[in-house]
PDB file of C-alpha atoms in Angstrom:
ATOM      1  CA  MET P   1      -2.768  27.616 -15.674  1.00 44.00           C
ATOM      2  CA  GLY P   2      -1.071  30.640 -14.494  1.00 44.00           C
ATOM      3  CA  GLY P   3       0.102  31.046 -11.354  1.00 49.00           C
ATOM      4  CA  GLY P   4       0.836  33.968  -8.666  1.00 50.00           C
ATOM      5  CA  SER P   5      -0.182  36.157  -6.027  1.00 49.00           C
ATOM      6  CA  GLY P   6      -3.792  36.042  -6.097  1.00 48.00           C
ATOM      7  CA  THR P   7      -4.069  35.002  -9.797  1.00 52.00           C
ATOM      8  CA  ALA P   8      -7.997  32.099  -8.820  1.00 50.00           C
ATOM      9  CA  ARG P   9     -11.148  32.982  -9.562  1.00 54.00           C
ATOM     10  CA  ALA P  10     -13.574  33.857  -7.017  1.00 70.00           C
ATOM     11  CA  GLY P  11     -15.060  30.693  -5.818  1.00 89.00           C
ATOM     12  CA  VAL P  12     -12.001  27.720  -6.920  1.00 96.00           C
ATOM     13  CA  THR P  13     -11.341  24.988  -5.560  1.00 97.00           C
ATOM     14  CA  ALA P  14      -8.275  23.850  -5.178  1.00 97.00           C
ATOM     15  CA  VAL P  15      -7.419  19.797  -4.724  1.00 98.00           C
ATOM     16  CA  VAL P  16      -4.000  19.089  -4.089  1.00 97.00           C
ATOM     17  CA  GLY P  17      -2.301  14.885  -5.330  1.00 96.00           C
ATOM     18  CA  GLY P  18      -2.676  13.804  -8.878  1.00 96.00           C
ATOM     19  CA  GLY P  19      -4.236  10.233  -7.423  1.00 95.00           C
ATOM     20  CA  ALA P  20      -7.005   8.777  -8.416  1.00 95.00           C
ATOM     21  CA  ALA P  21      -8.883  10.595  -5.069  1.00 96.00           C
ATOM     22  CA  GLY P  22      -7.646  13.598  -6.580  1.00 97.00           C
ATOM     23  CA  ILE P  23      -8.508  13.336 -10.777  1.00 97.00           C
ATOM     24  CA  ALA P  24     -11.450  12.056  -9.584  1.00 97.00           C
ATOM     25  CA  ALA P  25     -12.481  14.963  -7.628  1.00 98.00           C
ATOM     26  CA  VAL P  26     -10.850  17.338  -9.840  1.00 98.00           C
ATOM     27  CA  LYS P  27     -13.003  15.942 -12.692  1.00 98.00           C
ATOM     28  CA  ALA P  28     -16.304  15.638 -10.471  1.00 97.00           C
ATOM     29  CA  LEU P  29     -15.705  19.932  -9.796  1.00 97.00           C
ATOM     30  CA  ALA P  30     -14.900  20.663 -13.428  1.00 97.00           C
ATOM     31  CA  GLU P  31     -18.222  18.487 -14.253  1.00 97.00           C
ATOM     32  CA  ALA P  32     -19.934  20.770 -12.028  1.00 96.00           C
ATOM     33  CA  GLY P  33     -18.663  23.627 -13.297  1.00 95.00           C
ATOM     34  CA  LEU P  34     -17.147  25.010 -10.781  1.00 96.00           C
ATOM     35  CA  PRO P  35     -13.666  26.882 -11.538  1.00 96.00           C
ATOM     36  CA  VAL P  36     -11.205  24.198  -9.523  1.00 97.00           C
ATOM     37  CA  LEU P  37      -7.297  24.195  -9.302  1.00 97.00           C
ATOM     38  CA  GLY P  38      -6.244  21.274  -8.939  1.00 97.00           C
ATOM     39  CA  LEU P  39      -1.829  20.933  -7.463  1.00 97.00           C
ATOM     40  CA  GLU P  40       0.961  17.668  -8.151  1.00 96.00           C
ATOM     41  CA  ARG P  41       4.179  18.074  -6.961  1.00 93.00           C
ATOM     42  CA  ALA P  42       5.322  15.727  -9.734  1.00 93.00           C
ATOM     43  CA  GLU P  43       5.731  16.063 -13.460  1.00 93.00           C
ATOM     44  CA  ALA P  44       1.759  13.996 -14.248  1.00 94.00           C
ATOM     45  CA  PRO P  45      -0.590  12.805 -12.889  1.00 95.00           C
ATOM     46  CA  GLY P  46      -0.288   9.189 -11.370  1.00 94.00           C
ATOM     47  CA  GLY P  47      -0.573  10.147  -7.598  1.00 92.00           C
ATOM     48  CA  LEU P  48       1.795   7.051  -5.947  1.00 90.00           C
ATOM     49  CA  TRP P  49       1.641   5.079  -8.900  1.00 94.00           C
ATOM     50  CA  ARG P  50       4.098   5.955 -10.473  1.00 92.00           C
ATOM     51  CA  LEU P  51       7.824   4.838  -9.644  1.00 88.00           C
ATOM     52  CA  ALA P  52       9.897   7.867  -8.424  1.00 84.00           C
ATOM     53  CA  GLY P  53      11.899   8.694  -5.259  1.00 77.00           C
ATOM     54  CA  GLU P  54       9.231  10.437  -3.457  1.00 80.00           C
ATOM     55  CA  THR P  55       6.010   7.874  -3.897  1.00 85.00           C
ATOM     56  CA  ALA P  56       5.652   4.520  -2.178  1.00 86.00           C
ATOM     57  CA  ALA P  57       5.580   2.454  -5.293  1.00 89.00           C
ATOM     58  CA  TYR P  58       7.846  -0.463  -5.975  1.00 90.00           C
ATOM     59  CA  GLU P  59       8.222  -1.841  -9.739  1.00 88.00           C
ATOM     60  CA  GLY P  60       6.036  -5.508  -8.793  1.00 89.00           C
ATOM     61  CA  LEU P  61       3.821  -3.823  -7.326  1.00 92.00           C
ATOM     62  CA  ARG P  62       0.249  -4.836  -7.719  1.00 91.00           C
ATOM     63  CA  LEU P  63      -3.549  -4.300  -7.256  1.00 92.00           C
ATOM     64  CA  ASN P  64      -4.663  -6.111  -3.966  1.00 89.00           C
ATOM     65  CA  THR P  65      -9.170  -4.923  -5.450  1.00 91.00           C
ATOM     66  CA  SER P  66     -10.126  -6.943  -8.533  1.00 93.00           C
ATOM     67  CA  ARG P  67     -10.039  -4.868 -11.304  1.00 94.00           C
ATOM     68  CA  PRO P  68     -13.574  -4.564 -11.653  1.00 91.00           C
ATOM     69  CA  ARG P  69     -13.909  -3.041  -8.114  1.00 91.00           C
ATOM     70  CA  THR P  70     -10.700  -0.476  -8.599  1.00 94.00           C
ATOM     71  CA  GLU P  71     -12.280   0.925 -12.181  1.00 96.00           C
ATOM     72  CA  PHE P  72     -13.352   4.318 -12.644  1.00 96.00           C
ATOM     73  CA  SER P  73     -18.005   3.612 -13.892  1.00 94.00           C
ATOM     74  CA  ASP P  74     -17.141   5.842 -16.595  1.00 95.00           C
ATOM     75  CA  PHE P  75     -13.503   4.737 -17.408  1.00 97.00           C
ATOM     76  CA  PRO P  76     -13.536   0.735 -17.819  1.00 97.00           C
ATOM     77  CA  MET P  77      -9.808  -0.784 -17.538  1.00 97.00           C
ATOM     78  CA  PRO P  78      -9.213  -3.134 -20.518  1.00 96.00           C
ATOM     79  CA  ALA P  79     -10.566  -6.604 -20.994  1.00 94.00           C
ATOM     80  CA  ASP P  80      -7.978  -7.965 -21.565  1.00 96.00           C
ATOM     81  CA  TRP P  81      -5.838  -6.932 -17.721  1.00 96.00           C
ATOM     82  CA  PRO P  82      -5.317  -9.400 -15.484  1.00 95.00           C
ATOM     83  CA  ASP P  83      -7.315  -9.662 -13.021  1.00 94.00           C
ATOM     84  CA  TYR P  84      -5.090  -7.987 -10.371  1.00 94.00           C
ATOM     85  CA  PRO P  85      -3.227  -5.017 -12.494  1.00 96.00           C
ATOM     86  CA  GLY P  86       0.954  -3.945 -11.965  1.00 94.00           C
ATOM     87  CA  ARG P  87       1.975  -0.706 -11.605  1.00 95.00           C
ATOM     88  CA  ALA P  88       2.673   0.300 -14.705  1.00 95.00           C
ATOM     89  CA  GLN P  89      -0.515  -0.611 -15.481  1.00 97.00           C
ATOM     90  CA  LEU P  90      -2.529   1.380 -12.915  1.00 96.00           C
ATOM     91  CA  LEU P  91      -0.135   4.554 -14.429  1.00 96.00           C
ATOM     92  CA  GLU P  92      -0.950   4.250 -17.477  1.00 97.00           C
ATOM     93  CA  TYR P  93      -4.510   4.229 -16.387  1.00 97.00           C
ATOM     94  CA  LEU P  94      -4.913   6.602 -14.952  1.00 97.00           C
ATOM     95  CA  GLU P  95      -2.530   8.526 -17.139  1.00 97.00           C
ATOM     96  CA  ALA P  96      -5.299   7.915 -19.855  1.00 97.00           C
ATOM     97  CA  TYR P  97      -8.343   8.208 -17.214  1.00 98.00           C
ATOM     98  CA  ALA P  98      -7.269  12.135 -16.869  1.00 97.00           C
ATOM     99  CA  GLU P  99      -6.289  12.738 -20.605  1.00 96.00           C
ATOM    100  CA  ARG P 100      -9.863  11.201 -22.006  1.00 97.00           C
ATOM    101  CA  PHE P 101     -11.585  12.991 -19.513  1.00 97.00           C
ATOM    102  CA  GLY P 102      -9.641  16.728 -19.536  1.00 97.00           C
ATOM    103  CA  VAL P 103      -8.549  16.648 -16.137  1.00 97.00           C
ATOM    104  CA  THR P 104      -5.156  17.700 -16.004  1.00 96.00           C
ATOM    105  CA  GLU P 105      -5.053  20.735 -17.835  1.00 96.00           C
ATOM    106  CA  HIS P 106      -7.291  21.820 -14.263  1.00 97.00           C
ATOM    107  CA  TYR P 107      -3.965  20.805 -12.926  1.00 97.00           C
ATOM    108  CA  ARG P 108      -0.275  22.636 -12.598  1.00 97.00           C
ATOM    109  CA  PHE P 109       2.442  20.219 -12.253  1.00 96.00           C
ATOM    110  CA  GLY P 110       5.657  20.087 -11.091  1.00 96.00           C
ATOM    111  CA  THR P 111       3.948  22.611  -7.646  1.00 97.00           C
ATOM    112  CA  THR P 112       4.337  21.952  -4.189  1.00 96.00           C
ATOM    113  CA  LEU P 113       1.688  23.244  -0.969  1.00 96.00           C
ATOM    114  CA  VAL P 114       4.650  24.203   1.814  1.00 96.00           C
ATOM    115  CA  ARG P 115       1.964  25.441   3.395  1.00 97.00           C
ATOM    116  CA  ALA P 116      -2.116  26.706   3.352  1.00 97.00           C
ATOM    117  CA  ARG P 117      -3.656  28.657   6.595  1.00 96.00           C
ATOM    118  CA  ARG P 118      -7.388  29.839   6.389  1.00 94.00           C
ATOM    119  CA  ASP P 119      -7.648  33.448   4.985  1.00 92.00           C
ATOM    120  CA  GLY P 120     -11.052  34.962   6.264  1.00 90.00           C
ATOM    121  CA  ASP P 121     -13.585  32.726   4.711  1.00 90.00           C
ATOM    122  CA  GLY P 122     -10.886  30.432   2.358  1.00 93.00           C
ATOM    123  CA  TRP P 123      -7.245  29.874   2.307  1.00 96.00           C
ATOM    124  CA  ALA P 124      -3.824  31.209   2.020  1.00 96.00           C
ATOM    125  CA  LEU P 125      -1.898  29.339  -0.443  1.00 96.00           C
ATOM    126  CA  GLU P 126       2.565  29.047   0.393  1.00 97.00           C
ATOM    127  CA  LEU P 127       2.959  27.439  -3.216  1.00 97.00           C
ATOM    128  CA  ALA P 128       6.857  26.608  -3.929  1.00 97.00           C
ATOM    129  CA  GLY P 129       6.352  25.782  -8.356  1.00 95.00           C
ATOM    130  CA  PRO P 130       8.833  25.699 -11.469  1.00 94.00           C
ATOM    131  CA  ALA P 131       9.305  29.950 -11.405  1.00 93.00           C
ATOM    132  CA  GLY P 132      10.104  29.590  -7.551  1.00 96.00           C
ATOM    133  CA  PRO P 133       7.439  29.735  -4.559  1.00 96.00           C
ATOM    134  CA  TYR P 134       4.405  32.364  -4.367  1.00 96.00           C
ATOM    135  CA  THR P 135       1.031  32.210  -3.264  1.00 95.00           C
ATOM    136  CA  GLU P 136      -2.174  31.969  -3.589  1.00 93.00           C
ATOM    137  CA  ARG P 137      -5.886  32.185  -2.760  1.00 94.00           C
ATOM    138  CA  VAL P 138      -8.700  29.675  -3.274  1.00 96.00           C
ATOM    139  CA  ALA P 139     -12.079  29.877  -1.592  1.00 95.00           C
ATOM    140  CA  HIS P 140     -12.131  25.739  -0.861  1.00 96.00           C
ATOM    141  CA  LEU P 141      -9.294  23.551  -0.645  1.00 97.00           C
ATOM    142  CA  VAL P 142      -9.248  19.222  -0.409  1.00 97.00           C
ATOM    143  CA  VAL P 143      -6.609  17.463   0.184  1.00 96.00           C
ATOM    144  CA  ALA P 144      -6.452  14.916  -1.282  1.00 95.00           C
ATOM    145  CA  ASN P 145      -2.676  13.771  -1.244  1.00 88.00           C
ATOM    146  CA  GLY P 146      -3.244  10.086   0.016  1.00 82.00           C
ATOM    147  CA  HIS P 147      -2.205   8.634   3.484  1.00 76.00           C
ATOM    148  CA  ASN P 148       0.496   6.708   2.160  1.00 76.00           C
ATOM    149  CA  HIS P 149       2.824   9.636   1.344  1.00 76.00           C
ATOM    150  CA  THR P 150       5.113   9.648   4.466  1.00 81.00           C
ATOM    151  CA  PRO P 151       6.886   6.651   5.908  1.00 84.00           C
ATOM    152  CA  LYS P 152       5.755   5.604   9.776  1.00 82.00           C
ATOM    153  CA  LEU P 153       8.742   4.107  11.189  1.00 81.00           C
ATOM    154  CA  PRO P 154       9.945   3.019  14.620  1.00 77.00           C
ATOM    155  CA  ALA P 155       9.139   5.438  17.635  1.00 78.00           C
ATOM    156  CA  PRO P 156      10.407   5.278  19.620  1.00 77.00           C
ATOM    157  CA  ARG P 157      13.649   3.435  18.011  1.00 75.00           C
ATOM    158  CA  PRO P 158      13.699  -0.482  19.590  1.00 71.00           C
ATOM    159  CA  PRO P 159      16.580  -0.730  22.077  1.00 73.00           C
ATOM    160  CA  GLY P 160      19.911  -2.704  20.741  1.00 76.00           C
ATOM    161  CA  ARG P 161      22.492  -2.353  17.941  1.00 79.00           C
ATOM    162  CA  PHE P 162      21.821  -4.139  15.089  1.00 79.00           C
ATOM    163  CA  THR P 163      24.477  -3.229  12.551  1.00 83.00           C
ATOM    164  CA  GLY P 164      23.189  -4.330   8.915  1.00 86.00           C
ATOM    165  CA  THR P 165      21.177  -1.648   6.502  1.00 88.00           C
ATOM    166  CA  GLU P 166      17.783  -0.638   7.526  1.00 88.00           C
ATOM    167  CA  SER P 167      15.334   0.075   4.999  1.00 89.00           C
ATOM    168  CA  HIS P 168      11.298   1.303   5.134  1.00 90.00           C
ATOM    169  CA  ALA P 169       9.070  -0.482   2.659  1.00 90.00           C
ATOM    170  CA  HIS P 170       8.771   3.190   1.291  1.00 89.00           C
ATOM    171  CA  ALA P 171      12.001   3.148  -0.173  1.00 90.00           C
ATOM    172  CA  TYR P 172      12.603  -0.048  -1.830  1.00 92.00           C
ATOM    173  CA  GLN P 173      11.387   0.213  -5.715  1.00 90.00           C
ATOM    174  CA  VAL P 174      14.078  -3.910  -6.529  1.00 91.00           C
ATOM    175  CA  PRO P 175      14.402  -6.753  -5.533  1.00 93.00           C
ATOM    176  CA  GLY P 176      17.876  -6.647  -6.722  1.00 93.00           C
ATOM    177  CA  GLU P 177      19.813  -4.646  -4.860  1.00 91.00           C
ATOM    178  CA  PHE P 178      19.266  -6.784  -2.244  1.00 94.00           C
ATOM    179  CA  ALA P 179      20.903  -9.543  -3.806  1.00 95.00           C
ATOM    180  CA  GLY P 180      22.563 -11.855  -1.681  1.00 94.00           C
ATOM    181  CA  ARG P 181      22.108 -10.571   1.575  1.00 94.00           C
ATOM    182  CA  ARG P 182      20.375 -11.943   5.034  1.00 94.00           C
ATOM    183  CA  VAL P 183      16.588  -9.759   4.220  1.00 95.00           C
ATOM    184  CA  LEU P 184      14.051  -8.880   7.345  1.00 93.00           C
ATOM    185  CA  VAL P 185      11.276  -7.776   6.800  1.00 94.00           C
ATOM    186  CA  VAL P 186       8.614  -7.114   9.651  1.00 91.00           C
ATOM    187  CA  GLY P 187       4.798  -6.537   8.528  1.00 89.00           C
ATOM    188  CA  ALA P 188       1.979  -8.961   8.056  1.00 87.00           C
ATOM    189  CA  GLY P 189       0.839  -6.441   5.274  1.00 89.00           C
ATOM    190  CA  ASN P 190      -0.273  -6.736   1.623  1.00 90.00           C
ATOM    191  CA  SER P 191       3.586  -4.202   0.591  1.00 91.00           C
ATOM    192  CA  ALA P 192       5.748  -6.848   3.120  1.00 92.00           C
ATOM    193  CA  MET P 193       3.832  -9.822   1.816  1.00 92.00           C
ATOM    194  CA  ASP P 194       4.763  -8.570  -1.799  1.00 93.00           C
ATOM    195  CA  ILE P 195       8.243  -7.495  -1.059  1.00 94.00           C
ATOM    196  CA  ALA P 196       9.236 -11.035   0.700  1.00 95.00           C
ATOM    197  CA  THR P 197       7.949 -13.286  -2.465  1.00 94.00           C
ATOM    198  CA  GLU P 198      10.106 -11.082  -4.653  1.00 94.00           C
ATOM    199  CA  LEU P 199      13.058 -10.743  -2.626  1.00 95.00           C
ATOM    200  CA  THR P 200      12.965 -15.253  -2.545  1.00 94.00           C
ATOM    201  CA  GLY P 201      14.229 -14.591  -6.184  1.00 87.00           C
ATOM    202  CA  HIS P 202      17.271 -12.465  -4.692  1.00 94.00           C
ATOM    203  CA  ALA P 203      17.800 -12.425  -2.030  1.00 95.00           C
ATOM    204  CA  ARG P 204      20.425 -16.213   0.266  1.00 95.00           C
ATOM    205  CA  ARG P 205      17.547 -15.857   2.821  1.00 95.00           C
ATOM    206  CA  VAL P 206      14.123 -13.741   4.052  1.00 95.00           C
ATOM    207  CA  ALA P 207      12.229 -14.029   6.936  1.00 94.00           C
ATOM    208  CA  LEU P 208       8.646 -12.315   7.313  1.00 93.00           C
ATOM    209  CA  SER P 209       8.926 -10.750  11.037  1.00 90.00           C
ATOM    210  CA  THR P 210       4.585 -10.528  12.399  1.00 87.00           C
ATOM    211  CA  ARG P 211       3.918  -9.353  15.234  1.00 82.00           C
ATOM    212  CA  ARG P 212       0.158 -10.871  15.177  1.00 82.00           C
ATOM    213  CA  GLY P 213      -1.901 -12.861  12.800  1.00 83.00           C
ATOM    214  CA  VAL P 214      -3.440 -11.824  10.464  1.00 84.00           C
ATOM    215  CA  TRP P 215      -6.005 -13.247   7.097  1.00 83.00           C
ATOM    216  CA  VAL P 216      -3.493 -14.408   3.697  1.00 85.00           C
ATOM    217  CA  LEU P 217      -6.455 -14.363   1.668  1.00 85.00           C
ATOM    218  CA  PRO P 218      -5.938 -16.377  -2.434  1.00 85.00           C
ATOM    219  CA  LYS P 219      -6.418 -13.973  -5.031  1.00 87.00           C
ATOM    220  CA  ARG P 220      -9.191 -15.887  -6.423  1.00 85.00           C
ATOM    221  CA  LEU P 221     -11.861 -18.091  -5.089  1.00 80.00           C
ATOM    222  CA  LEU P 222     -14.149 -20.234  -7.090  1.00 78.00           C
ATOM    223  CA  GLY P 223     -12.774 -19.239  -9.579  1.00 80.00           C
ATOM    224  CA  ARG P 224     -13.743 -15.878  -9.460  1.00 83.00           C
ATOM    225  CA  PRO P 225     -11.200 -13.594  -7.677  1.00 87.00           C
ATOM    226  CA  SER P 226     -11.612 -13.486  -4.543  1.00 83.00           C
ATOM    227  CA  ASP P 227     -12.445  -9.678  -3.468  1.00 82.00           C
ATOM    228  CA  GLN P 228     -16.437 -10.154  -5.896  1.00 81.00           C
ATOM    229  CA  LEU P 229     -17.660 -13.015  -4.130  1.00 77.00           C
ATOM    230  CA  ASN P 230     -16.721 -10.458  -0.432  1.00 71.00           C
ATOM    231  CA  GLY P 231     -19.112  -8.093  -2.749  1.00 71.00           C
ATOM    232  CA  ALA P 232     -20.760 -10.274  -4.023  1.00 73.00           C
ATOM    233  CA  LEU P 233     -22.480 -11.925  -0.774  1.00 74.00           C
ATOM    234  CA  ALA P 234     -22.000  -8.770   1.013  1.00 73.00           C
ATOM    235  CA  ALA P 235     -25.488  -7.558  -1.041  1.00 74.00           C
ATOM    236  CA  VAL P 236     -27.339 -10.089   0.478  1.00 79.00           C
ATOM    237  CA  LEU P 237     -26.419 -10.854   3.999  1.00 80.00           C
ATOM    238  CA  PRO P 238     -25.266  -9.385   7.413  1.00 85.00           C
ATOM    239  CA  TRP P 239     -21.283  -9.149   7.517  1.00 77.00           C
ATOM    240  CA  ARG P 240     -21.562 -11.807  10.810  1.00 83.00           C
ATOM    241  CA  VAL P 241     -23.881 -14.459   8.619  1.00 86.00           C
ATOM    242  CA  ARG P 242     -20.710 -13.773   5.276  1.00 81.00           C
ATOM    243  CA  GLN P 243     -18.072 -14.259   7.964  1.00 81.00           C
ATOM    244  CA  THR P 244     -19.220 -17.917   8.582  1.00 84.00           C
ATOM    245  CA  VAL P 245     -19.923 -17.922   4.849  1.00 81.00           C
ATOM    246  CA  SER P 246     -17.216 -16.912   3.980  1.00 77.00           C
ATOM    247  CA  GLN P 247     -14.774 -18.995   6.501  1.00 80.00           C
ATOM    248  CA  THR P 248     -17.105 -22.324   5.617  1.00 81.00           C
ATOM    249  CA  VAL P 249     -15.479 -21.315   1.752  1.00 76.00           C
ATOM    250  CA  LEU P 250     -12.202 -21.317   2.859  1.00 76.00           C
ATOM    251  CA  ARG P 251     -12.478 -23.738   4.945  1.00 74.00           C
ATOM    252  CA  LEU P 252     -13.469 -26.305   2.179  1.00 71.00           C
ATOM    253  CA  ALA P 253     -10.982 -25.096  -0.449  1.00 68.00           C
ATOM    254  CA  ASP P 254      -8.068 -26.087   1.885  1.00 62.00           C
ATOM    255  CA  ARG P 255      -7.097 -22.104   2.930  1.00 56.00           C
ATOM    256  CA  ARG P 256      -5.838 -22.240   6.272  1.00 57.00           C
ATOM    257  CA  PRO P 257      -6.318 -18.771   7.952  1.00 52.00           C
ATOM    258  CA  ALA P 258      -2.948 -17.798   7.721  1.00 52.00           C
ATOM    259  CA  GLY P 259      -0.382 -20.113   6.058  1.00 54.00           C
ATOM    260  CA  PRO P 260       1.651 -22.662   7.083  1.00 57.00           C
ATOM    261  CA  GLY P 261       4.050 -22.168  10.046  1.00 70.00           C
ATOM    262  CA  LEU P 262       2.641 -18.517   9.696  1.00 77.00           C
ATOM    263  CA  PRO P 263       1.055 -17.291  12.399  1.00 78.00           C
ATOM    264  CA  ALA P 264      -2.781 -17.818  13.294  1.00 79.00           C
ATOM    265  CA  PRO P 265      -4.997 -14.563  13.319  1.00 81.00           C
ATOM    266  CA  ARG P 266      -7.091 -13.701  16.596  1.00 82.00           C
ATOM    267  CA  ARG P 267     -10.434 -12.552  14.921  1.00 84.00           C
ATOM    268  CA  GLY P 268     -12.446 -13.959  12.119  1.00 80.00           C
ATOM    269  CA  VAL P 269     -11.779 -12.369   8.398  1.00 79.00           C
ATOM    270  CA  LEU P 270     -14.095  -9.333   8.239  1.00 75.00           C
ATOM    271  CA  GLN P 271     -12.722  -7.856  11.547  1.00 79.00           C
ATOM    272  CA  ASP P 272      -9.784  -7.654  10.342  1.00 78.00           C
ATOM    273  CA  HIS P 273      -8.379  -6.193   6.890  1.00 81.00           C
ATOM    274  CA  PRO P 274      -6.761  -9.014   5.504  1.00 83.00           C
ATOM    275  CA  THR P 275      -3.226  -9.650   3.491  1.00 87.00           C
ATOM    276  CA  LEU P 276      -3.669 -11.208  -0.025  1.00 87.00           C
ATOM    277  CA  SER P 277      -1.274 -13.238  -1.289  1.00 88.00           C
ATOM    278  CA  ASP P 278      -1.510 -17.075  -2.730  1.00 85.00           C
ATOM    279  CA  THR P 279       2.819 -16.792  -2.855  1.00 89.00           C
ATOM    280  CA  VAL P 280       3.759 -16.533   0.651  1.00 90.00           C
ATOM    281  CA  PRO P 281       2.273 -19.403   2.446  1.00 86.00           C
ATOM    282  CA  ALA P 282       3.418 -21.873   0.174  1.00 87.00           C
ATOM    283  CA  LEU P 283       7.111 -20.159   0.011  1.00 91.00           C
ATOM    284  CA  VAL P 284       6.988 -20.820   4.292  1.00 89.00           C
ATOM    285  CA  ALA P 285       5.303 -24.304   3.018  1.00 85.00           C
ATOM    286  CA  ALA P 286       8.607 -25.603   1.095  1.00 87.00           C
ATOM    287  CA  GLY P 287      10.769 -23.364   3.917  1.00 88.00           C
ATOM    288  CA  HIS P 288      12.059 -21.201   1.000  1.00 91.00           C
ATOM    289  CA  LEU P 289      10.428 -17.704   3.266  1.00 92.00           C
ATOM    290  CA  ASP P 290      11.285 -18.249   7.244  1.00 92.00           C
ATOM    291  CA  ALA P 291       8.489 -17.352   9.203  1.00 89.00           C
ATOM    292  CA  ARG P 292       8.908 -15.280  12.818  1.00 88.00           C
ATOM    293  CA  PRO P 293       7.980 -13.398  15.021  1.00 84.00           C
ATOM    294  CA  GLY P 294       7.572  -9.781  15.536  1.00 78.00           C
ATOM    295  CA  PRO P 295      10.848  -8.460  17.064  1.00 72.00           C
ATOM    296  CA  SER P 296      11.255  -8.050  20.913  1.00 65.00           C
ATOM    297  CA  SER P 297      11.739  -4.676  21.954  1.00 50.00           C
ATOM    298  CA  THR P 298      15.075  -6.117  24.184  1.00 46.00           C
ATOM    299  CA  GLY P 299      16.031  -9.167  22.972  1.00 46.00           C
ATOM    300  CA  ARG P 300      17.793 -10.062  20.006  1.00 48.00           C
ATOM    301  CA  TRP P 301      17.391 -13.263  17.519  1.00 44.00           C
ATOM    302  CA  CYS P 302      19.132 -16.324  18.552  1.00 43.00           C
ATOM    303  CA  PRO P 303      19.233 -19.358  15.809  1.00 41.00           C
ATOM    304  CA  THR P 304      19.164 -22.308  18.720  1.00 37.00           C
ATOM    305  CA  ARG P 305      15.285 -22.178  19.429  1.00 38.00           C
ATOM    306  CA  ARG P 306      13.953 -21.073  15.686  1.00 39.00           C
ATOM    307  CA  GLY P 307      11.437 -18.410  17.438  1.00 38.00           C
ATOM    308  CA  CYS P 308      13.119 -18.074  19.470  1.00 37.00           C
ATOM    309  CA  CYS P 309      14.185 -14.121  20.833  1.00 38.00           C
ATOM    310  CA  CYS P 310      16.322 -13.550  23.450  1.00 37.00           C
ATOM    311  CA  THR P 311      18.872 -11.078  25.663  1.00 35.00           C
ATOM    312  CA  GLY P 312      22.042 -13.150  25.803  1.00 36.00           C
ATOM    313  CA  THR P 313      21.520 -14.422  29.224  1.00 36.00           C
ATOM    314  CA  SER P 314      20.604 -17.252  30.809  1.00 37.00           C
ATOM    315  CA  SER P 315      17.529 -17.886  29.673  1.00 39.00           C
ATOM    316  CA  CYS P 316      18.286 -18.675  25.786  1.00 40.00           C
ATOM    317  CA  PRO P 317      19.787 -21.717  25.649  1.00 39.00           C
ATOM    318  CA  GLY P 318      22.598 -21.043  22.555  1.00 38.00           C
ATOM    319  CA  THR P 319      23.539 -17.849  24.935  1.00 36.00           C
ATOM    320  CA  ALA P 320      26.861 -18.077  22.941  1.00 36.00           C
ATOM    321  CA  ARG P 321      25.248 -17.914  19.310  1.00 37.00           C
ATOM    322  CA  CYS P 322      22.993 -15.223  20.449  1.00 36.00           C
ATOM    323  CA  ARG P 323      22.699 -12.946  17.435  1.00 39.00           C
ATOM    324  CA  SER P 324      21.106 -10.118  16.209  1.00 38.00           C
ATOM    325  CA  TRP P 325      19.852 -10.501  12.570  1.00 39.00           C
ATOM    326  CA  GLY P 326      21.526  -8.767   9.702  1.00 35.00           C
TER     327      GLY P 326
END
């Protein structure tokens, strides 16, 4: 589609974003016979599954929902793909979906939305495209840029001094850049555990710091992806009953709510977002990954007592050796 001030047709809906939600929205609007304009700053669809500096993707990224529960109903993923496809497969899938349903012809790629403001009954979009900045007026606006677009950093920053290298998971791509280094991964979500797992084969030492416990679920239970089991139960049981059944199944499968050495969650399964990982509990149990408490707001890491965060005062048994982790 061409660009320029006021070129959009009357009644057009602009969809910002070329990821899964964006291309699905464009497809639905086009199939309904409504004029639609897709805007994506990358040069092709794919969203966060595209490995680029502005996305949160990393090479080892995999789905944490299984293939049948992720695919579009009118465009199944290949049957020979794994239960939890990887980043490159998801990108291939989204590109094929957009091509199959003619979604890409509705997009302007390489175009960034700089600002959106109300303009009468519609919207005035300030855009930056390959030919420079311009304004587009549309009747409706759908924002599908994704919640992982901008990294969330601690605010305010923790006190104290740290001389090592700090980075956000948003900037992580491959584990090789941490080869031979000591790394502390802060967080207990899916990305944190995936990255910690990858780093154990490259870094000299890896620790996983968790402020609170989470349910760490296996990716497969009773011979099938675990989210499919939960989905089947959700169709017939109230969630409280489903929670009891799920925790019983996990106990029979010898799966503790958190892996050995990891803090136990304060609430039952289904009450907080779980983390899927087959590897982290095993790595902690084998001593290849160190479990640590959340960083102290006032202290530093003390190597004398595992898990002791101290301020370098007499309250720490290893005052002379108290040092920052890094």
